[in-house]
Amino acid sequence: MSVTGRLAPTPSGRLHLGNVTAFGCAWLSARSSGGRLLLRIEDVDSGRARADVEASILEDLRWLGLHWDERTAPQRDRDYEPWLTRLADRTYRCTCTRAELAGLGAYPGRCRDAGHTEGAVRFRLPDGEVDVVDRARGHRRVDPATFGDPVLRRRDGVFAYNLAVVVDDLVDGVTEVVRGADLLDYTAVQVRLWEALGATPPTWLHAPLILGPDGRKLSKSHGSAEIGAWREAGRTARDVWRLVLPWLGIEGTDDLEEAALRFDPRAIPAGPITTG
Ligand SMILES: [Zn+2]
């Protein structure tokens, strides 16, 4: 079936091998199905967004050959209030401070029936497990309560990523979401939000988690994993794909178009993968 996928970078740091694995996976899945790929900047947390970083990410994506069909509105230009209103009977206000919640793990739902009229807006998770279906790993039953009721709008009025990403994918007509395997279980919470908005959730595909040599999730602190560093060292996009494609279950090619012909989500290793 032809899918509508998306590349949704957050302009908080330069592209690194971890993002490239997930974006490459989204690109291959969309292309292999003959589908479409959208580009959306995820900057709802506008305090972190930086125009120069955004430009560098787009440049790196093009350099890698990860072209998109259409650019949709960045989160900074979207209005999430009507969607929050639509969820009004499923939300409540929470006045707990960070200090009060420290060390508790998942939010214990203590403000659910308090009737507060100010504070953060939280979504009241319905009881019960969610059957998370991942195209690479199959079915997995997850109780979203493990994570506690998610915040949809912060106390300072900023809409939370949790709400924004679901609304964006719904509005943009995204039918497949590809993201890192560290978010696999949290997908159960996202599924609940889709259901609460009366929509059918997309299909999910989780790319392997990529770890640095120190065993921690790859991030901007691992400078040598940045695509910018590869470019400055005179490496090519094919050098990147020669390393990354096997992490997506594709051996013996460094060509993206060729890889798309061979892409099979069931061949993606469960990971995690440690970079040298
Ligand atoms: Zn609370």
CSV table of N, CA, C and O in Angstrom, one decimal, residues 79-196:
chain,number,residue,atom,x,y,z
A,79,ASP,N,-1.9,26.3,14.8
A,79,ASP,CA,-2.7,26.6,15.9
A,79,ASP,C,-3.3,25.3,16.5
A,79,ASP,O,-4.1,24.7,15.9
A,80,TYR,N,-2.9,25.0,17.7
A,80,TYR,CA,-3.4,23.7,18.3
A,80,TYR,C,-4.6,23.9,19.3
A,80,TYR,O,-5.1,22.9,19.7
A,81,GLU,N,-4.9,25.2,19.5
A,81,GLU,CA,-6.0,25.4,20.5
A,81,GLU,C,-7.3,24.7,20.2
A,81,GLU,O,-7.9,24.1,21.0
A,82,PRO,N,-7.8,24.8,18.9
A,82,PRO,CA,-9.0,24.1,18.6
A,82,PRO,C,-9.0,22.6,18.8
A,82,PRO,O,-10.0,22.0,19.2
A,83,TRP,N,-7.8,22.0,18.7
A,83,TRP,CA,-7.7,20.6,18.9
A,83,TRP,C,-7.8,20.3,20.4
A,83,TRP,O,-8.3,19.3,20.8
A,84,LEU,N,-7.2,21.2,21.2
A,84,LEU,CA,-7.2,21.0,22.6
A,84,LEU,C,-8.7,21.2,23.1
A,84,LEU,O,-9.1,20.4,24.0
A,85,THR,N,-9.4,22.1,22.5
A,85,THR,CA,-10.8,22.4,22.9
A,85,THR,C,-11.6,21.1,22.5
A,85,THR,O,-12.5,20.7,23.3
A,86,ARG,N,-11.3,20.5,21.4
A,86,ARG,CA,-12.0,19.3,21.0
A,86,ARG,C,-11.8,18.1,22.1
A,86,ARG,O,-12.6,17.3,22.2
A,87,LEU,N,-10.7,18.2,22.8
A,87,LEU,CA,-10.4,17.2,23.8
A,87,LEU,C,-10.8,17.6,25.2
A,87,LEU,O,-10.5,16.9,26.2
A,88,ALA,N,-11.6,18.7,25.3
A,88,ALA,CA,-11.8,19.3,26.6
A,88,ALA,C,-12.4,18.3,27.6
A,88,ALA,O,-12.0,18.4,28.8
A,89,ASP,N,-13.3,17.4,27.2
A,89,ASP,CA,-13.8,16.5,28.2
A,89,ASP,C,-12.9,15.3,28.6
A,89,ASP,O,-13.3,14.5,29.4
A,90,ARG,N,-11.7,15.3,27.9
A,90,ARG,CA,-10.8,14.3,28.2
A,90,ARG,C,-9.5,14.8,28.9
A,90,ARG,O,-8.5,14.1,29.1
A,91,THR,N,-9.6,16.1,29.3
A,91,THR,CA,-8.4,16.8,29.9
A,91,THR,C,-8.7,17.4,31.2
A,91,THR,O,-9.9,17.5,31.6
A,92,TYR,N,-7.7,17.7,31.9
A,92,TYR,CA,-7.8,18.4,33.2
A,92,TYR,C,-6.6,19.2,33.5
A,92,TYR,O,-5.6,19.1,32.8
A,93,ARG,N,-6.7,20.2,34.4
A,93,ARG,CA,-5.6,21.1,34.7
A,93,ARG,C,-4.8,20.5,35.9
A,93,ARG,O,-5.4,19.9,36.8
A,94,CYS,N,-3.5,20.6,35.8
A,94,CYS,CA,-2.6,20.1,36.8
A,94,CYS,C,-1.7,21.2,37.3
A,94,CYS,O,-1.1,21.9,36.5
A,95,THR,N,-1.6,21.3,38.6
A,95,THR,CA,-0.8,22.4,39.2
A,95,THR,C,0.4,21.9,39.9
A,95,THR,O,1.1,22.6,40.5
A,96,CYS,N,0.7,20.6,39.7
A,96,CYS,CA,1.9,20.0,40.3
A,96,CYS,C,3.2,20.7,39.8
A,96,CYS,O,3.3,20.9,38.6
A,97,THR,N,4.1,21.0,40.7
A,97,THR,CA,5.3,21.6,40.2
A,97,THR,C,6.3,20.5,39.9
A,97,THR,O,6.2,19.4,40.4
A,98,ARG,N,7.4,20.9,39.2
A,98,ARG,CA,8.4,19.9,38.9
A,98,ARG,C,9.0,19.3,40.1
A,98,ARG,O,9.2,18.1,40.2
A,99,ALA,N,9.1,20.2,41.1
A,99,ALA,CA,9.7,19.7,42.4
A,99,ALA,C,8.8,18.7,43.1
A,99,ALA,O,9.3,17.7,43.6
A,100,GLU,N,7.5,18.9,43.0
A,100,GLU,CA,6.6,17.9,43.6
A,100,GLU,C,6.6,16.6,42.9
A,100,GLU,O,6.3,15.6,43.5
A,101,LEU,N,6.9,16.6,41.6
A,101,LEU,CA,6.8,15.4,40.8
A,101,LEU,C,8.2,14.7,40.8
A,101,LEU,O,8.2,13.5,40.3
A,102,ALA,N,9.2,15.4,41.2
A,102,ALA,CA,10.6,14.8,41.1
A,102,ALA,C,10.6,13.4,41.8
A,102,ALA,O,10.1,13.3,42.9
A,103,GLY,N,11.2,12.5,41.1
A,103,GLY,CA,11.4,11.2,41.8
A,103,GLY,C,10.2,10.2,41.7
A,103,GLY,O,10.2,9.1,42.2
A,104,LEU,N,9.0,10.7,41.2
A,104,LEU,CA,7.8,9.9,41.2
A,104,LEU,C,7.7,9.0,39.9
A,104,LEU,O,6.9,8.1,39.9
A,105,GLY,N,8.6,9.3,38.9
A,105,GLY,CA,8.5,8.5,37.7
A,105,GLY,C,7.3,9.0,36.9
A,105,GLY,O,7.2,10.2,36.7
A,106,ALA,N,6.4,8.1,36.5
A,106,ALA,CA,5.2,8.4,35.8
A,106,ALA,C,4.3,9.3,36.6
A,106,ALA,O,4.2,9.2,37.8
A,107,TYR,N,3.6,10.3,35.9
A,107,TYR,CA,2.7,11.2,36.7
A,107,TYR,C,1.6,10.4,37.3
A,107,TYR,O,0.9,9.6,36.6
A,108,PRO,N,1.4,10.5,38.6
A,108,PRO,CA,0.4,9.7,39.3
A,108,PRO,C,-1.0,10.1,39.1
A,108,PRO,O,-1.9,9.5,39.8
A,109,GLY,N,-1.3,11.1,38.3
A,109,GLY,CA,-2.7,11.5,38.1
A,109,GLY,C,-3.3,12.2,39.3
A,109,GLY,O,-4.6,12.2,39.4
A,110,ARG,N,-2.5,12.8,40.1
A,110,ARG,CA,-3.1,13.4,41.4
A,110,ARG,C,-4.0,14.5,41.2
A,110,ARG,O,-4.9,14.8,42.1
A,111,CYS,N,-4.0,15.2,40.1
A,111,CYS,CA,-4.9,16.4,39.9
A,111,CYS,C,-6.2,16.0,39.1
A,111,CYS,O,-7.0,16.9,38.7
A,112,ARG,N,-6.3,14.7,38.7
A,112,ARG,CA,-7.4,14.3,37.8
A,112,ARG,C,-8.8,14.8,38.3
A,112,ARG,O,-9.6,15.3,37.5
A,113,ASP,N,-9.0,14.8,39.6
A,113,ASP,CA,-10.4,15.2,40.0
A,113,ASP,C,-10.3,16.4,40.9
A,113,ASP,O,-11.3,16.6,41.7
A,114,ALA,N,-9.2,17.2,40.8
A,114,ALA,CA,-9.1,18.3,41.7
A,114,ALA,C,-9.9,19.5,41.2
A,114,ALA,O,-10.1,20.5,42.0
A,115,GLY,N,-10.3,19.6,40.0
A,115,GLY,CA,-11.0,20.7,39.5
A,115,GLY,C,-10.2,22.0,39.4
A,115,GLY,O,-10.8,23.1,39.5
A,116,HIS,N,-8.9,21.9,39.2
A,116,HIS,CA,-8.1,23.2,39.1
A,116,HIS,C,-8.6,23.9,37.8
A,116,HIS,O,-9.0,23.3,36.8
A,117,THR,N,-8.5,25.3,37.8
A,117,THR,CA,-8.8,26.1,36.7
A,117,THR,C,-7.6,26.7,36.0
A,117,THR,O,-7.7,27.5,35.1
A,118,GLU,N,-6.4,26.4,36.5
A,118,GLU,CA,-5.2,26.8,35.9
A,118,GLU,C,-4.1,25.7,36.0
A,118,GLU,O,-4.4,24.7,36.6
A,119,GLY,N,-3.0,26.0,35.4
A,119,GLY,CA,-1.9,25.0,35.4
A,119,GLY,C,-1.8,24.3,34.0
A,119,GLY,O,-2.5,24.7,33.1
A,120,ALA,N,-1.0,23.3,33.9
A,120,ALA,CA,-0.8,22.6,32.7
A,120,ALA,C,-2.0,21.8,32.4
A,120,ALA,O,-2.8,21.4,33.2
A,121,VAL,N,-2.3,21.5,31.1
A,121,VAL,CA,-3.4,20.7,30.6
A,121,VAL,C,-2.9,19.3,30.4
A,121,VAL,O,-1.9,19.1,29.6
A,122,ARG,N,-3.5,18.3,31.1
A,122,ARG,CA,-3.1,16.9,30.9
A,122,ARG,C,-4.2,16.1,30.3
A,122,ARG,O,-5.4,16.4,30.5
A,123,PHE,N,-3.9,15.1,29.6
A,123,PHE,CA,-4.8,14.2,28.9
A,123,PHE,C,-5.1,13.0,29.9
A,123,PHE,O,-4.1,12.4,30.4
A,124,ARG,N,-6.4,12.7,30.1
A,124,ARG,CA,-6.7,11.6,31.0
A,124,ARG,C,-6.7,10.3,30.2
A,124,ARG,O,-7.6,10.0,29.4
A,125,LEU,N,-5.6,9.6,30.4
A,125,LEU,CA,-5.5,8.3,29.6
A,125,LEU,C,-6.6,7.3,30.0
A,125,LEU,O,-6.8,7.1,31.2
A,126,PRO,N,-7.3,6.7,29.1
A,126,PRO,CA,-8.2,5.7,29.4
A,126,PRO,C,-7.5,4.5,29.9
A,126,PRO,O,-6.3,4.2,29.6
A,127,ASP,N,-8.2,3.6,30.7
A,127,ASP,CA,-7.5,2.4,31.2
A,127,ASP,C,-7.4,1.4,30.1
A,127,ASP,O,-8.1,1.4,29.1
A,128,GLY,N,-6.4,0.5,30.3
A,128,GLY,CA,-6.2,-0.6,29.4
A,128,GLY,C,-5.0,-0.5,28.6
A,128,GLY,O,-4.5,0.5,28.3
A,129,GLU,N,-4.5,-1.7,28.1
A,129,GLU,CA,-3.4,-1.8,27.3
A,129,GLU,C,-3.7,-1.4,25.9
A,129,GLU,O,-4.8,-1.5,25.4
A,130,VAL,N,-2.6,-1.1,25.1
A,130,VAL,CA,-2.7,-0.7,23.7
A,130,VAL,C,-1.9,-1.8,22.9
A,130,VAL,O,-0.8,-2.2,23.3
A,131,ASP,N,-2.5,-2.2,21.8
A,131,ASP,CA,-1.8,-3.2,21.0
A,131,ASP,C,-1.0,-2.3,20.0
A,131,ASP,O,-1.5,-1.8,19.0
A,132,VAL,N,0.3,-2.1,20.3
A,132,VAL,CA,1.2,-1.3,19.4
A,132,VAL,C,1.7,-2.2,18.3
A,132,VAL,O,2.3,-3.2,18.5
A,133,VAL,N,1.3,-1.9,17.0
A,133,VAL,CA,1.7,-2.7,15.9
A,133,VAL,C,2.9,-2.0,15.2
A,133,VAL,O,2.7,-0.9,14.7
A,134,ASP,N,4.0,-2.6,15.2
A,134,ASP,CA,5.2,-2.0,14.6
A,134,ASP,C,5.5,-2.8,13.3
A,134,ASP,O,5.5,-4.1,13.4
A,135,ARG,N,5.8,-2.2,12.2
A,135,ARG,CA,6.0,-2.9,10.9
A,135,ARG,C,7.3,-3.7,11.0
A,135,ARG,O,7.4,-4.7,10.2
A,136,ALA,N,8.2,-3.4,11.8
A,136,ALA,CA,9.4,-4.2,11.9
A,136,ALA,C,9.3,-5.3,13.0
A,136,ALA,O,9.8,-6.4,12.8
A,137,ARG,N,8.7,-5.0,14.1
A,137,ARG,CA,8.7,-5.9,15.2
A,137,ARG,C,7.4,-6.7,15.5
A,137,ARG,O,7.3,-7.5,16.4
A,138,GLY,N,6.3,-6.3,14.8
A,138,GLY,CA,5.1,-7.0,15.0
A,138,GLY,C,4.3,-6.3,16.2
A,138,GLY,O,4.4,-5.2,16.5
A,139,HIS,N,3.5,-7.2,16.8
A,139,HIS,CA,2.6,-6.6,17.9
A,139,HIS,C,3.3,-6.6,19.2
A,139,HIS,O,4.2,-7.4,19.6
A,140,ARG,N,2.9,-5.6,20.0
A,140,ARG,CA,3.5,-5.5,21.4
A,140,ARG,C,2.4,-4.8,22.2
A,140,ARG,O,1.8,-3.8,21.9
A,141,ARG,N,2.1,-5.5,23.4
A,141,ARG,CA,1.0,-4.9,24.2
A,141,ARG,C,1.7,-4.0,25.3
A,141,ARG,O,2.6,-4.4,25.9
A,142,VAL,N,1.2,-2.7,25.3
A,142,VAL,CA,1.8,-1.7,26.2
A,142,VAL,C,0.7,-1.0,27.0
A,142,VAL,O,-0.3,-0.7,26.4
A,143,ASP,N,0.9,-0.9,28.3
A,143,ASP,CA,0.0,-0.1,29.1
A,143,ASP,C,0.5,1.3,29.1
A,143,ASP,O,1.5,1.6,29.8
A,144,PRO,N,-0.2,2.3,28.5
A,144,PRO,CA,0.2,3.6,28.4
A,144,PRO,C,0.3,4.3,29.8
A,144,PRO,O,1.0,5.3,30.0
A,145,ALA,N,-0.4,3.7,30.8
A,145,ALA,CA,-0.3,4.3,32.1
A,145,ALA,C,1.1,4.3,32.7
A,145,ALA,O,1.4,5.0,33.7
A,146,THR,N,1.9,3.4,32.1
A,146,THR,CA,3.3,3.4,32.5
A,146,THR,C,4.0,4.8,32.5
A,146,THR,O,4.9,5.1,33.2
A,147,PHE,N,3.4,5.6,31.5
A,147,PHE,CA,4.0,6.9,31.3
A,147,PHE,C,3.2,8.0,32.1
A,147,PHE,O,3.7,9.2,32.1
A,148,GLY,N,2.1,7.7,32.6
A,148,GLY,CA,1.2,8.7,33.2
A,148,GLY,C,0.5,9.6,32.2
A,148,GLY,O,0.9,9.6,31.0
A,149,ASP,N,-0.5,10.4,32.7
A,149,ASP,CA,-1.2,11.3,31.8
A,149,ASP,C,-0.3,12.3,31.1
A,149,ASP,O,0.4,13.1,31.8
A,150,PRO,N,-0.2,12.4,29.8
A,150,PRO,CA,0.7,13.3,29.2
A,150,PRO,C,0.2,14.8,29.3
A,150,PRO,O,-1.0,15.0,29.3
A,151,VAL,N,1.2,15.7,29.3
A,151,VAL,CA,0.9,17.1,29.3
A,151,VAL,C,0.6,17.5,27.8
A,151,VAL,O,1.4,17.1,26.9
A,152,LEU,N,-0.5,18.2,27.5
A,152,LEU,CA,-0.8,18.7,26.2
A,152,LEU,C,-0.5,20.1,26.0
A,152,LEU,O,-0.1,20.6,24.9
A,153,ARG,N,-0.6,20.9,27.1
A,153,ARG,CA,-0.2,22.3,27.0
A,153,ARG,C,0.5,22.6,28.3
A,153,ARG,O,-0.1,22.4,29.4
A,154,ARG,N,1.6,23.1,28.3
A,154,ARG,CA,2.4,23.4,29.5
A,154,ARG,C,1.8,24.6,30.3
A,154,ARG,O,1.0,25.4,29.7
A,155,ARG,N,2.2,24.6,31.5
A,155,ARG,CA,1.8,25.7,32.4
A,155,ARG,C,2.0,27.1,31.8
A,155,ARG,O,1.2,28.0,31.9
A,156,ASP,N,3.1,27.2,31.0
A,156,ASP,CA,3.5,28.5,30.4
A,156,ASP,C,2.7,28.8,29.1
A,156,ASP,O,3.0,29.8,28.4
A,157,GLY,N,1.8,27.9,28.7
A,157,GLY,CA,0.9,28.1,27.6
A,157,GLY,C,1.5,27.5,26.3
A,157,GLY,O,0.8,27.5,25.3
A,158,VAL,N,2.7,27.0,26.3
A,158,VAL,CA,3.3,26.3,25.1
A,158,VAL,C,2.7,25.0,24.9
A,158,VAL,O,2.6,24.2,25.9
A,159,PHE,N,2.3,24.7,23.7
A,159,PHE,CA,1.7,23.4,23.4
A,159,PHE,C,2.8,22.3,23.5
A,159,PHE,O,3.9,22.6,23.0
A,160,ALA,N,2.5,21.1,24.0
A,160,ALA,CA,3.4,20.1,24.1
A,160,ALA,C,3.6,19.3,22.8
A,160,ALA,O,2.7,19.2,22.0
A,161,TYR,N,4.8,18.8,22.6
A,161,TYR,CA,5.1,18.0,21.4
A,161,TYR,C,4.1,16.9,21.3
A,161,TYR,O,3.7,16.5,20.2
A,162,ASN,N,3.7,16.2,22.4
A,162,ASN,CA,2.8,15.1,22.4
A,162,ASN,C,1.5,15.4,21.6
A,162,ASN,O,1.0,14.6,20.9
A,163,LEU,N,1.0,16.6,21.8
A,163,LEU,CA,-0.3,17.0,21.1
A,163,LEU,C,0.1,17.4,19.7
A,163,LEU,O,-0.6,17.0,18.7
A,164,ALA,N,1.1,18.3,19.6
A,164,ALA,CA,1.4,18.8,18.3
A,164,ALA,C,1.7,17.8,17.2
A,164,ALA,O,1.1,17.8,16.1
A,165,VAL,N,2.4,16.8,17.6
A,165,VAL,CA,2.8,15.8,16.6
A,165,VAL,C,1.6,15.0,16.1
A,165,VAL,O,1.5,14.6,14.9
A,166,VAL,N,0.7,14.7,17.0
A,166,VAL,CA,-0.5,13.9,16.6
A,166,VAL,C,-1.4,14.8,15.7
A,166,VAL,O,-1.8,14.3,14.6
A,167,VAL,N,-1.6,16.0,16.1
A,167,VAL,CA,-2.4,16.9,15.3
A,167,VAL,C,-1.8,17.1,13.9
A,167,VAL,O,-2.5,17.0,12.9
A,168,ASP,N,-0.5,17.3,13.9
A,168,ASP,CA,0.2,17.6,12.6
A,168,ASP,C,0.0,16.4,11.6
A,168,ASP,O,-0.3,16.6,10.5
A,169,ASP,N,0.3,15.2,12.2
A,169,ASP,CA,0.2,14.0,11.3
A,169,ASP,C,-1.2,13.8,10.8
A,169,ASP,O,-1.4,13.4,9.7
A,170,LEU,N,-2.2,14.1,11.7
A,170,LEU,CA,-3.6,14.0,11.3
A,170,LEU,C,-3.9,15.0,10.2
A,170,LEU,O,-4.4,14.6,9.1
A,171,VAL,N,-3.6,16.2,10.4
A,171,VAL,CA,-3.9,17.3,9.5
A,171,VAL,C,-3.1,17.1,8.1
A,171,VAL,O,-3.7,17.3,7.1
A,172,ASP,N,-1.9,16.6,8.2
A,172,ASP,CA,-1.1,16.4,7.0
A,172,ASP,C,-1.4,15.1,6.3
A,172,ASP,O,-0.9,14.9,5.2
A,173,GLY,N,-2.3,14.3,6.8
A,173,GLY,CA,-2.7,13.1,6.2
A,173,GLY,C,-1.6,12.0,6.2
A,173,GLY,O,-1.5,11.2,5.3
A,174,VAL,N,-0.7,12.1,7.2
A,174,VAL,CA,0.4,11.1,7.3
A,174,VAL,C,-0.2,9.7,7.7
A,174,VAL,O,-1.0,9.6,8.6
A,175,THR,N,0.2,8.7,6.9
A,175,THR,CA,-0.3,7.4,7.2
A,175,THR,C,0.8,6.4,7.8
A,175,THR,O,0.4,5.3,8.2
A,176,GLU,N,2.0,6.9,7.8
A,176,GLU,CA,3.0,6.1,8.4
A,176,GLU,C,4.0,7.0,9.2
A,176,GLU,O,4.5,7.9,8.6
A,177,VAL,N,4.2,6.7,10.4
A,177,VAL,CA,5.2,7.4,11.3
A,177,VAL,C,6.4,6.5,11.5
A,177,VAL,O,6.3,5.4,12.0
A,178,VAL,N,7.6,7.1,11.2
A,178,VAL,CA,8.8,6.4,11.5
A,178,VAL,C,9.6,7.1,12.5
A,178,VAL,O,9.7,8.4,12.4
A,179,ARG,N,10.0,6.5,13.6
A,179,ARG,CA,10.8,7.2,14.6
A,179,ARG,C,11.7,6.2,15.3
A,179,ARG,O,11.7,5.0,15.0
A,180,GLY,N,12.4,6.7,16.3
A,180,GLY,CA,13.4,5.8,16.9
A,180,GLY,C,12.8,4.8,17.9
A,180,GLY,O,11.7,5.0,18.5
A,181,ALA,N,13.5,3.6,18.0
A,181,ALA,CA,12.9,2.5,18.8
A,181,ALA,C,12.8,2.9,20.3
A,181,ALA,O,12.1,2.2,21.0
A,182,ASP,N,13.5,3.9,20.7
A,182,ASP,CA,13.4,4.3,22.1
A,182,ASP,C,12.0,4.8,22.4
A,182,ASP,O,11.6,4.9,23.6
A,183,LEU,N,11.2,5.2,21.4
A,183,LEU,CA,9.9,5.7,21.5
A,183,LEU,C,8.8,4.6,21.3
A,183,LEU,O,7.6,4.9,21.4
A,184,LEU,N,9.2,3.4,21.1
A,184,LEU,CA,8.3,2.3,20.8
A,184,LEU,C,7.2,2.2,21.8
A,184,LEU,O,6.0,2.2,21.4
A,185,ASP,N,7.5,2.1,23.1
A,185,ASP,CA,6.4,1.9,24.1
A,185,ASP,C,5.6,3.2,24.2
A,185,ASP,O,4.4,3.1,24.5
A,186,TYR,N,6.2,4.4,24.0
A,186,TYR,CA,5.4,5.6,24.2
A,186,TYR,C,4.4,5.8,23.1
A,186,TYR,O,3.4,6.5,23.2
A,187,THR,N,4.6,5.0,22.0
A,187,THR,CA,3.6,5.0,20.9
A,187,THR,C,2.2,4.7,21.4
A,187,THR,O,1.2,5.2,20.9
A,188,ALA,N,2.1,3.9,22.5
A,188,ALA,CA,0.8,3.6,23.1
A,188,ALA,C,0.1,4.9,23.5
A,188,ALA,O,-1.2,5.0,23.4
A,189,VAL,N,0.8,5.9,24.1
A,189,VAL,CA,0.2,7.1,24.5
A,189,VAL,C,-0.3,7.9,23.2
A,189,VAL,O,-1.4,8.4,23.2
A,190,GLN,N,0.5,7.9,22.2
A,190,GLN,CA,0.2,8.6,20.9
A,190,GLN,C,-1.1,7.9,20.3
A,190,GLN,O,-2.0,8.6,19.8
A,191,VAL,N,-1.2,6.6,20.4
A,191,VAL,CA,-2.4,5.9,19.8
A,191,VAL,C,-3.6,6.4,20.6
A,191,VAL,O,-4.7,6.6,20.0
A,192,ARG,N,-3.5,6.5,21.9
A,192,ARG,CA,-4.7,7.0,22.7
A,192,ARG,C,-5.1,8.4,22.3
A,192,ARG,O,-6.3,8.7,22.3
A,193,LEU,N,-4.2,9.2,21.9
A,193,LEU,CA,-4.5,10.6,21.5
A,193,LEU,C,-5.2,10.6,20.1
A,193,LEU,O,-6.2,11.3,19.9
A,194,TRP,N,-4.7,9.8,19.2
A,194,TRP,CA,-5.4,9.6,17.9
A,194,TRP,C,-6.8,9.2,18.1
A,194,TRP,O,-7.7,9.7,17.5
A,195,GLU,N,-7.0,8.2,19.0
A,195,GLU,CA,-8.3,7.7,19.2
A,195,GLU,C,-9.2,8.7,19.8
A,195,GLU,O,-10.4,8.9,19.4
A,196,ALA,N,-8.7,9.5,20.8
A,196,ALA,CA,-9.5,10.5,21.4
A,196,ALA,C,-9.9,11.6,20.4
A,196,ALA,O,-10.9,12.3,20.6
